[in-house]
mmCIF file of C-alpha atoms in Angstrom:
data_model
loop_
_atom_site.group_PDB
_atom_site.id
_atom_site.type_symbol
_atom_site.label_atom_id
_atom_site.label_comp_id
_atom_site.label_asym_id
_atom_site.label_seq_id
_atom_site.Cartn_x
_atom_site.Cartn_y
_atom_site.Cartn_z
ATOM 1 C CA MET A 1 -68.375 -126.621 14.614
ATOM 2 C CA ASN A 2 -66.062 -124.806 16.202
ATOM 3 C CA LYS A 3 -63.279 -123.854 13.381
ATOM 4 C CA ARG A 4 -60.740 -121.842 15.763
ATOM 5 C CA GLY A 5 -58.884 -124.870 16.312
ATOM 6 C CA PRO A 6 -57.893 -125.665 12.253
ATOM 7 C CA LEU A 7 -57.241 -121.365 11.816
ATOM 8 C CA PHE A 8 -55.112 -121.694 15.055
ATOM 9 C CA ALA A 9 -53.159 -124.392 13.424
ATOM 10 C CA LEU A 10 -52.668 -123.258 9.928
ATOM 11 C CA LEU A 11 -51.774 -119.649 11.867
ATOM 12 C CA LEU A 12 -48.973 -121.843 13.349
ATOM 13 C CA SER A 13 -47.716 -123.434 10.196
ATOM 14 C CA PHE A 14 -47.228 -120.360 8.637
ATOM 15 C CA THR A 15 -45.398 -118.842 11.721
ATOM 16 C CA LEU A 16 -43.085 -121.768 11.647
ATOM 17 C CA LEU A 17 -42.370 -121.768 8.225
ATOM 18 C CA LEU A 18 -41.851 -118.310 7.645
ATOM 19 C CA SER A 19 -39.267 -118.464 10.742
ATOM 20 C CA GLY A 20 -36.858 -120.128 8.730
ATOM 21 C CA CYS A 21 -37.003 -117.868 5.948
ATOM 22 C CA SER A 22 -33.859 -116.107 5.487
ATOM 23 C CA SER A 23 -33.939 -112.621 5.000
ATOM 24 C CA LEU A 24 -34.203 -110.959 1.934
ATOM 25 C CA THR A 25 -31.359 -110.164 -0.331
ATOM 26 C CA VAL A 26 -32.966 -107.276 -2.440
ATOM 27 C CA LEU A 27 -33.487 -105.764 1.204
ATOM 28 C CA ASP A 28 -29.850 -106.330 2.484
ATOM 29 C CA PRO A 29 -27.705 -104.198 -0.424
ATOM 30 C CA LYS A 30 -24.232 -104.639 -0.610
ATOM 31 C CA GLY A 31 -23.194 -101.714 -3.078
ATOM 32 C CA PRO A 32 -25.118 -97.931 -4.459
ATOM 33 C CA ALA A 33 -26.977 -99.693 -7.243
ATOM 34 C CA ALA A 34 -28.822 -102.312 -5.150
ATOM 35 C CA ARG A 35 -28.971 -99.557 -2.273
ATOM 36 C CA THR A 36 -31.379 -97.327 -4.674
ATOM 37 C CA LEU A 37 -33.484 -99.964 -6.016
ATOM 38 C CA SER A 38 -33.926 -101.241 -2.080
ATOM 39 C CA ASP A 39 -34.583 -97.626 -1.037
ATOM 40 C CA THR A 40 -37.062 -97.565 -3.729
ATOM 41 C CA ILE A 41 -38.877 -100.789 -2.737
ATOM 42 C CA ILE A 42 -38.953 -100.197 0.729
ATOM 43 C CA PHE A 43 -40.216 -96.314 -0.033
ATOM 44 C CA SER A 44 -43.063 -98.084 -2.361
ATOM 45 C CA ILE A 45 -44.134 -100.527 -0.104
ATOM 46 C CA LEU A 46 -44.620 -98.004 3.055
ATOM 47 C CA MET A 47 -46.709 -95.694 0.471
ATOM 48 C CA MET A 48 -48.445 -98.754 0.144
ATOM 49 C CA VAL A 49 -49.434 -99.328 3.591
ATOM 50 C CA GLY A 50 -49.749 -96.482 4.252
ATOM 51 C CA ILE A 51 -52.714 -96.021 1.276
ATOM 52 C CA LEU A 52 -54.266 -99.108 3.161
ATOM 53 C CA ALA A 53 -54.150 -97.932 6.540
ATOM 54 C CA VAL A 54 -56.135 -94.963 5.017
ATOM 55 C CA VAL A 55 -58.511 -96.810 2.900
ATOM 56 C CA TYR A 56 -59.401 -99.261 6.456
ATOM 57 C CA ALA A 57 -59.744 -96.367 8.437
ATOM 58 C CA LEU A 58 -62.069 -94.779 6.217
ATOM 59 C CA TYR A 59 -64.202 -97.966 6.151
ATOM 60 C CA ILE A 60 -64.216 -98.748 9.858
ATOM 61 C CA PHE A 61 -65.413 -95.471 10.352
ATOM 62 C CA MET A 62 -68.105 -95.542 7.729
ATOM 63 C CA LEU A 63 -68.967 -98.827 9.321
ATOM 64 C CA THR A 64 -69.112 -97.736 12.993
ATOM 65 C CA LYS A 65 -70.858 -94.299 11.807
ATOM 66 C CA TYR A 66 -73.999 -95.318 9.667
ATOM 67 C CA ARG A 67 -74.419 -98.652 11.415
ATOM 68 C CA ALA A 68 -78.177 -99.665 11.983
ATOM 69 C CA LYS A 69 -79.018 -99.088 15.246
ATOM 70 C CA LYS A 70 -82.377 -99.573 17.205
ATOM 71 C CA SER A 71 -82.566 -95.913 17.801
ATOM 72 C CA ASN A 72 -82.465 -94.610 14.272
ATOM 73 C CA GLU A 73 -84.965 -98.220 12.953
ATOM 74 C CA GLY A 74 -86.693 -96.933 9.607
ATOM 75 C CA TYR A 75 -84.151 -93.886 9.177
ATOM 76 C CA GLU A 76 -84.099 -92.895 5.678
ATOM 77 C CA PRO A 77 -81.283 -90.477 5.019
ATOM 78 C CA PRO A 78 -82.370 -87.582 2.546
ATOM 79 C CA HIS A 79 -81.739 -87.587 -1.392
ATOM 80 C CA GLU A 80 -78.558 -86.075 -2.125
ATOM 81 C CA GLU A 81 -76.856 -84.834 -5.878
ATOM 82 C CA GLY A 82 -73.340 -85.283 -4.546
ATOM 83 C CA ASN A 83 -70.285 -83.471 -3.859
ATOM 84 C CA LYS A 84 -68.241 -82.228 -6.860
ATOM 85 C CA TRP A 85 -65.295 -81.457 -4.172
ATOM 86 C CA LEU A 86 -65.564 -85.422 -2.732
ATOM 87 C CA GLU A 87 -65.534 -86.569 -6.401
ATOM 88 C CA ILE A 88 -62.089 -84.466 -6.962
ATOM 89 C CA LEU A 89 -61.034 -85.479 -4.531
ATOM 90 C CA TRP A 90 -60.549 -89.008 -4.867
ATOM 91 C CA THR A 91 -59.883 -89.139 -8.345
ATOM 92 C CA ALA A 92 -57.026 -87.073 -7.707
ATOM 93 C CA ILE A 93 -55.729 -88.705 -5.136
ATOM 94 C CA PRO A 94 -54.754 -91.851 -7.028
ATOM 95 C CA ILE A 95 -53.544 -89.820 -10.399
ATOM 96 C CA LEU A 96 -51.551 -87.978 -7.435
ATOM 97 C CA ILE A 97 -50.365 -91.672 -6.448
ATOM 98 C CA VAL A 98 -49.526 -93.234 -9.660
ATOM 99 C CA ALA A 99 -47.490 -89.792 -10.297
ATOM 100 C CA VAL A 100 -45.346 -90.252 -7.137
ATOM 101 C CA LEU A 101 -44.800 -93.757 -8.171
ATOM 102 C CA SER A 102 -43.983 -92.992 -11.368
ATOM 103 C CA VAL A 103 -41.306 -90.354 -10.739
ATOM 104 C CA VAL A 104 -39.282 -92.508 -8.286
ATOM 105 C CA THR A 105 -39.962 -94.925 -10.368
ATOM 106 C CA VAL A 106 -37.921 -93.827 -13.562
ATOM 107 C CA LYS A 107 -35.261 -91.558 -11.548
ATOM 108 C CA THR A 108 -34.142 -94.771 -9.948
ATOM 109 C CA THR A 109 -33.744 -96.581 -13.514
ATOM 110 C CA VAL A 110 -31.748 -93.940 -14.718
ATOM 111 C CA ALA A 111 -29.625 -94.135 -11.902
ATOM 112 C CA VAL A 112 -29.200 -97.896 -11.676
ATOM 113 C CA GLU A 113 -28.513 -97.837 -15.467
ATOM 114 C CA ASN A 114 -25.031 -95.337 -15.275
ATOM 115 C CA VAL A 115 -21.846 -96.252 -12.876
ATOM 116 C CA PRO A 116 -23.083 -95.100 -9.350
ATOM 117 C CA GLU A 117 -22.569 -91.727 -8.412
ATOM 118 C CA GLY A 118 -19.050 -91.275 -7.246
ATOM 119 C CA TYR A 119 -17.597 -93.711 -9.395
ATOM 120 C CA GLU A 120 -17.823 -91.425 -12.577
ATOM 121 C CA ASN A 121 -13.513 -91.055 -12.798
ATOM 122 C CA GLN A 122 -12.418 -94.557 -12.280
ATOM 123 C CA GLU A 123 -12.035 -97.181 -15.064
ATOM 124 C CA PRO A 124 -14.080 -99.894 -14.754
ATOM 125 C CA LEU A 125 -13.167 -103.542 -14.507
ATOM 126 C CA VAL A 126 -14.824 -105.138 -17.390
ATOM 127 C CA ILE A 127 -16.130 -108.498 -17.078
ATOM 128 C CA TYR A 128 -18.143 -110.618 -19.973
ATOM 129 C CA ALA A 129 -20.431 -112.790 -18.666
ATOM 130 C CA SER A 130 -21.983 -114.932 -20.486
ATOM 131 C CA SER A 131 -24.243 -118.252 -20.159
ATOM 132 C CA SER A 132 -24.430 -122.036 -21.688
ATOM 133 C CA ASN A 133 -26.695 -124.889 -20.567
ATOM 134 C CA TRP A 134 -26.665 -124.664 -17.582
ATOM 135 C CA LYS A 135 -23.554 -122.353 -16.412
ATOM 136 C CA TRP A 136 -21.930 -119.290 -15.989
ATOM 137 C CA HIS A 137 -18.682 -118.274 -18.054
ATOM 138 C CA PHE A 138 -17.176 -115.083 -16.356
ATOM 139 C CA SER A 139 -13.829 -113.609 -18.752
ATOM 140 C CA TYR A 140 -11.318 -110.994 -17.683
ATOM 141 C CA PRO A 141 -9.567 -109.328 -20.351
ATOM 142 C CA GLU A 142 -7.685 -106.654 -18.548
ATOM 143 C CA GLU A 143 -6.553 -109.715 -16.351
ATOM 144 C CA GLY A 144 -6.232 -112.499 -18.978
ATOM 145 C CA ILE A 145 -7.988 -115.020 -17.324
ATOM 146 C CA GLU A 146 -11.192 -116.655 -17.166
ATOM 147 C CA THR A 147 -13.855 -118.595 -13.460
ATOM 148 C CA VAL A 148 -17.134 -120.701 -14.326
ATOM 149 C CA ASN A 149 -19.550 -120.999 -11.981
ATOM 150 C CA TYR A 150 -18.071 -118.004 -9.843
ATOM 151 C CA VAL A 151 -17.018 -114.411 -10.252
ATOM 152 C CA ASN A 152 -14.564 -112.269 -8.014
ATOM 153 C CA ILE A 153 -14.516 -108.701 -7.735
ATOM 154 C CA PRO A 154 -12.452 -105.790 -6.122
ATOM 155 C CA THR A 155 -14.148 -103.635 -3.851
ATOM 156 C CA HIS A 156 -14.683 -99.454 -4.177
ATOM 157 C CA ARG A 157 -14.069 -100.124 -8.080
ATOM 158 C CA PRO A 158 -16.788 -99.973 -10.703
ATOM 159 C CA ILE A 159 -17.700 -103.186 -12.610
ATOM 160 C CA GLU A 160 -19.296 -103.021 -15.966
ATOM 161 C CA PHE A 161 -20.172 -106.863 -16.801
ATOM 162 C CA ARG A 162 -20.800 -106.876 -20.392
ATOM 163 C CA LEU A 163 -23.551 -109.831 -20.928
ATOM 164 C CA TYR A 164 -24.274 -112.560 -23.381
ATOM 165 C CA SER A 165 -25.596 -116.331 -23.794
ATOM 166 C CA PHE A 166 -24.249 -119.156 -26.075
ATOM 167 C CA GLY A 167 -27.649 -120.362 -26.112
ATOM 168 C CA THR A 168 -31.183 -119.158 -24.487
ATOM 169 C CA ILE A 169 -31.906 -116.169 -22.989
ATOM 170 C CA SER A 170 -30.686 -116.065 -19.450
ATOM 171 C CA SER A 171 -31.378 -113.012 -16.357
ATOM 172 C CA PHE A 172 -27.713 -112.430 -14.870
ATOM 173 C CA TRP A 173 -28.795 -111.194 -11.149
ATOM 174 C CA ILE A 174 -27.086 -110.571 -8.123
ATOM 175 C CA PRO A 175 -29.488 -109.076 -5.934
ATOM 176 C CA GLN A 176 -27.294 -107.624 -3.214
ATOM 177 C CA LEU A 177 -24.984 -105.955 -5.438
ATOM 178 C CA HIS A 178 -27.850 -104.514 -8.909
ATOM 179 C CA GLY A 179 -31.248 -105.906 -10.470
ATOM 180 C CA GLN A 180 -31.763 -108.755 -12.905
ATOM 181 C CA LYS A 181 -30.422 -108.024 -17.075
ATOM 182 C CA TYR A 182 -31.323 -110.155 -19.998
ATOM 183 C CA ALA A 183 -28.147 -112.105 -21.737
ATOM 184 C CA MET A 184 -28.764 -112.946 -24.972
ATOM 185 C CA SER A 185 -27.194 -114.662 -27.915
ATOM 186 C CA ASP A 186 -26.810 -111.573 -30.474
ATOM 187 C CA MET A 187 -25.993 -108.794 -28.438
ATOM 188 C CA ILE A 188 -24.087 -107.505 -25.072
ATOM 189 C CA THR A 189 -25.819 -105.865 -22.945
ATOM 190 C CA LYS A 190 -24.138 -104.001 -19.890
ATOM 191 C CA LEU A 191 -24.082 -103.488 -16.009
ATOM 192 C CA ASN A 192 -22.777 -101.385 -14.253
ATOM 193 C CA MET A 193 -22.219 -102.445 -10.161
ATOM 194 C CA VAL A 194 -20.071 -101.174 -7.132
ATOM 195 C CA ALA A 195 -19.249 -103.636 -3.991
ATOM 196 C CA ASP A 196 -18.719 -101.282 -1.543
ATOM 197 C CA GLU A 197 -17.728 -103.815 1.252
ATOM 198 C CA PRO A 198 -16.418 -107.392 1.144
ATOM 199 C CA GLY A 199 -18.282 -110.992 1.102
ATOM 200 C CA SER A 200 -19.457 -113.560 -0.695
ATOM 201 C CA MET A 201 -23.512 -113.193 -2.428
ATOM 202 C CA MET A 202 -25.298 -115.247 -4.557
ATOM 203 C CA GLY A 203 -26.027 -114.979 -7.926
ATOM 204 C CA ARG A 204 -28.184 -116.620 -9.973
ATOM 205 C CA ASN A 205 -29.999 -116.793 -13.298
ATOM 206 C CA ALA A 206 -33.577 -115.120 -13.034
ATOM 207 C CA ASN A 207 -35.369 -115.638 -16.289
ATOM 208 C CA PHE A 208 -36.425 -119.546 -16.265
ATOM 209 C CA ASN A 209 -35.475 -120.319 -19.826
ATOM 210 C CA GLY A 210 -35.074 -124.910 -18.984
ATOM 211 C CA GLU A 211 -34.943 -127.601 -17.082
ATOM 212 C CA GLY A 212 -31.261 -126.632 -15.925
ATOM 213 C CA PHE A 213 -32.711 -123.288 -14.850
ATOM 214 C CA ALA A 214 -32.694 -123.955 -11.035
ATOM 215 C CA HIS A 215 -28.779 -125.165 -11.138
ATOM 216 C CA MET A 216 -27.267 -121.926 -12.787
ATOM 217 C CA GLU A 217 -26.399 -119.997 -9.602
ATOM 218 C CA PHE A 218 -22.828 -118.740 -8.780
ATOM 219 C CA GLU A 219 -20.807 -116.665 -6.225
ATOM 220 C CA ALA A 220 -20.161 -113.092 -6.202
ATOM 221 C CA LEU A 221 -17.073 -112.978 -3.656
ATOM 222 C CA ALA A 222 -16.147 -109.059 -2.858
ATOM 223 C CA MET A 223 -12.733 -108.338 -1.553
ATOM 224 C CA SER A 224 -10.037 -105.626 -0.847
ATOM 225 C CA SER A 225 -8.058 -104.796 -4.073
ATOM 226 C CA THR A 226 -5.123 -106.317 -2.532
ATOM 227 C CA GLU A 227 -6.841 -109.736 -2.132
ATOM 228 C CA TYR A 228 -8.131 -109.274 -5.465
ATOM 229 C CA ASP A 229 -4.996 -108.741 -6.843
ATOM 230 C CA LYS A 230 -3.415 -111.492 -5.016
ATOM 231 C CA TRP A 231 -6.040 -113.756 -6.017
ATOM 232 C CA VAL A 232 -5.963 -112.760 -10.303
ATOM 233 C CA GLN A 233 -2.120 -113.909 -9.875
ATOM 234 C CA ASP A 234 -2.523 -117.178 -8.578
ATOM 235 C CA VAL A 235 -5.206 -117.806 -11.022
ATOM 236 C CA LYS A 236 -2.764 -117.019 -13.630
ATOM 237 C CA GLU A 237 -0.006 -119.058 -12.223
ATOM 238 C CA THR A 238 -1.680 -122.424 -11.324
ATOM 239 C CA ALA A 239 -5.036 -122.413 -13.712
ATOM 240 C CA PRO A 240 -4.176 -124.342 -16.682
ATOM 241 C CA GLU A 241 -5.092 -122.974 -20.056
ATOM 242 C CA LEU A 242 -8.441 -122.948 -21.889
ATOM 243 C CA LYS A 243 -8.169 -124.604 -25.532
ATOM 244 C CA GLU A 244 -10.892 -124.381 -28.320
ATOM 245 C CA ASP A 245 -11.555 -127.686 -28.205
ATOM 246 C CA GLU A 246 -11.876 -127.993 -24.218
ATOM 247 C CA PHE A 247 -13.951 -124.879 -24.906
ATOM 248 C CA LYS A 248 -16.680 -126.783 -26.996
ATOM 249 C CA LYS A 249 -16.628 -129.299 -24.848
ATOM 250 C CA LEU A 250 -17.351 -127.403 -21.819
ATOM 251 C CA LEU A 251 -20.344 -125.583 -23.831
ATOM 252 C CA GLU A 252 -21.868 -129.188 -24.179
ATOM 253 C CA THR A 253 -21.115 -129.972 -20.608
ATOM 254 C CA ALA A 254 -24.874 -129.304 -19.150
ATOM 255 C CA HIS A 255 -23.510 -129.051 -15.576
ATOM 256 C CA VAL A 256 -20.346 -128.220 -14.363
ATOM 257 C CA GLY A 257 -18.745 -127.014 -10.903
ATOM 258 C CA ARG A 258 -16.452 -123.869 -10.040
ATOM 259 C CA MET A 259 -13.520 -124.085 -12.988
ATOM 260 C CA SER A 260 -10.283 -121.253 -13.628
ATOM 261 C CA PHE A 261 -8.600 -121.154 -16.522
ATOM 262 C CA SER A 262 -5.551 -119.102 -17.128
ATOM 263 C CA ASN A 263 -6.783 -116.853 -20.220
ATOM 264 C CA THR A 264 -10.123 -116.242 -21.520
ATOM 265 C CA HIS A 265 -12.231 -117.715 -24.764
ATOM 266 C CA LEU A 266 -12.606 -114.311 -26.168
ATOM 267 C CA GLU A 267 -9.119 -115.118 -27.875
ATOM 268 C CA PHE A 268 -10.687 -117.864 -30.393
ATOM 269 C CA SER A 269 -14.925 -116.883 -29.416
ATOM 270 C CA PRO A 270 -15.053 -113.305 -29.790
ATOM 271 C CA PRO A 271 -18.602 -111.587 -27.787
ATOM 272 C CA PRO A 272 -21.340 -110.463 -30.309
ATOM 273 C CA SER A 273 -20.756 -106.837 -31.574
ATOM 274 C CA GLU A 274 -21.190 -104.602 -28.969
ATOM 275 C CA ASP A 275 -22.715 -101.901 -31.444
ATOM 276 C CA HIS A 276 -25.394 -104.982 -32.383
ATOM 277 C CA HIS A 277 -29.193 -103.239 -32.465
ATOM 278 C CA HIS A 278 -32.358 -104.536 -33.208
ATOM 279 C CA GLY A 279 -32.825 -104.080 -36.992
ATOM 280 C CA GLY A 280 -28.743 -104.847 -37.438
ATOM 281 C CA ASP A 281 -26.816 -107.550 -38.436
ATOM 282 C CA VAL A 282 -28.872 -110.937 -37.121
ATOM 283 C CA ASN A 283 -26.314 -113.015 -36.201
ATOM 284 C CA GLY A 284 -23.761 -110.706 -34.400
ATOM 285 C CA ASN A 285 -20.043 -112.017 -34.507
ATOM 286 C CA GLU A 286 -19.659 -114.968 -36.433
ATOM 287 C CA GLU A 287 -16.916 -116.669 -34.015
ATOM 288 C CA HIS A 288 -19.806 -116.565 -31.423
ATOM 289 C CA GLN A 289 -22.417 -117.888 -34.496
ATOM 290 C CA ASP A 290 -20.585 -120.598 -34.270
ATOM 291 C CA HIS A 291 -20.433 -121.688 -31.066
ATOM 292 C CA LYS A 292 -23.196 -120.151 -30.158
ATOM 293 C CA ASP A 293 -24.971 -123.406 -32.204
ATOM 294 C CA VAL A 294 -23.234 -125.438 -29.761
ATOM 295 C CA HIS A 295 -26.723 -124.469 -27.709
ATOM 296 C CA PRO A 296 -29.080 -123.536 -30.423
ATOM 297 C CA ASP A 297 -32.853 -121.946 -29.441
ATOM 298 C CA PRO A 298 -34.558 -125.256 -28.620
ATOM 299 C CA ALA A 299 -36.764 -126.788 -31.919
ATOM 300 C CA THR A 300 -40.614 -127.880 -31.866
ATOM 301 C CA THR A 301 -40.560 -131.264 -31.512
ATOM 302 C CA GLU A 302 -44.588 -131.612 -32.669
ATOM 303 C CA GLU A 303 -45.717 -130.743 -35.754
ATOM 304 C CA THR A 304 -49.342 -129.414 -36.254
ATOM 305 C CA GLU A 305 -51.729 -130.716 -38.461
ATOM 306 C CA PHE A 306 -51.337 -127.495 -40.990
ATOM 307 C CA ASP A 307 -47.518 -127.410 -41.281
ATOM 308 C CA SER A 308 -47.124 -129.995 -44.187
ATOM 309 C CA GLU A 309 -50.566 -128.017 -45.542
ATOM 310 C CA THR A 310 -50.838 -125.337 -47.936
ATOM 311 C CA ASN A 311 -52.991 -122.378 -46.354
ATOM 312 C CA VAL A 312 -56.486 -122.242 -46.830
ATOM 313 C CA ASP A 313 -58.121 -120.218 -50.172
ATOM 314 C CA PRO A 314 -59.155 -116.811 -48.795
ATOM 315 C CA ASN A 315 -61.536 -116.694 -51.690
ATOM 316 C CA GLU A 316 -63.183 -120.063 -50.948
ATOM 317 C CA PRO A 317 -66.480 -119.486 -49.507
ATOM 318 C CA LEU A 318 -67.619 -121.007 -45.780
ATOM 319 C CA PRO A 319 -69.970 -122.835 -44.966
ATOM 320 C CA ASN A 320 -72.878 -121.140 -42.799
ATOM 321 C CA PHE A 321 -72.780 -123.907 -39.839
ATOM 322 C CA PRO A 322 -70.482 -127.155 -39.263
ATOM 323 C CA ALA A 323 -73.607 -128.741 -39.506
ATOM 324 C CA GLU A 324 -74.374 -127.604 -43.200
ATOM 325 C CA GLU A 325 -71.293 -129.545 -44.521
ATOM 326 C CA SER A 326 -71.557 -132.243 -46.895
ATOM 327 C CA PRO A 327 -70.090 -135.544 -45.216
ATOM 328 C CA ASN A 328 -67.982 -136.137 -48.007
ATOM 329 C CA HIS A 329 -66.585 -132.321 -47.293
ATOM 330 C CA GLN A 330 -63.230 -131.909 -45.893
ATOM 331 C CA HIS A 331 -60.930 -128.934 -45.107
ATOM 332 C CA ASP A 332 -57.908 -127.707 -47.040
ATOM 333 C CA GLY A 333 -56.137 -128.499 -44.232
ATOM 334 C CA HIS A 334 -56.576 -131.912 -43.873
#
């Protein structure tokens, strides 16, 4: 049976499918933090490619050099006890590879957690990014405005996103500016980034947390400081005011489009306490907790057969085998 036809068709299909894929956004950075992450990814890929190249080269060399031939038919190699230097070499090389990757990864993680180099002395623009089912709210306390499902930021200025959630855990991610970080309901997490060139970028929720997960996308638009100031002023003058009752209805609405407001919900719904850590205040900020209850964590829809029963007495002897139990015997849990 000729297998070349199906294999060729499969290869052609993969080629056509891959040709329609867009470029990887994580490898198209628009800021120093994303560039650091991109360089780390590329370094790791090149290092793994180098390892594979060496392994496959040695594999082909061994197959070629020691293949069976008519000229050496019946040949039996002499017994060897091994070579301790070779043993040390192929044990040390993997340790060295892991050590190099570990050092690079740790340095990268520390670097992207801090304010990007060269921007340490600038005042960051603080933006509260909060998620609700299934949307993103962006509050600008410095400007006194708020947006939904889109965020505009100035270029060449450090941005400090303060993340939290009104429901289940979400993951805030703008691939071209930074890696992802979780937004949780009872604590603030911070993400520092800078956009060093203007442009529109896609942001999304990178954590699968329910049926509306696929709709939690937003636009991040980087613009010059002059354009940013003009946009802020335009929102203040034209956007409606966000009332507390309207905000509660907004939290209850599953899917909405882009929205703008001339004030922030932080005035009547403060975020969780920023000094909250695990093991501290379980509920965080009381006002935030009241609004968070609009979207509590999903409850279990079914009860197990043991939910309404007491636990089995640990002192009760167990039968050796189920077949040896009396027909009238019932487990305490049933």
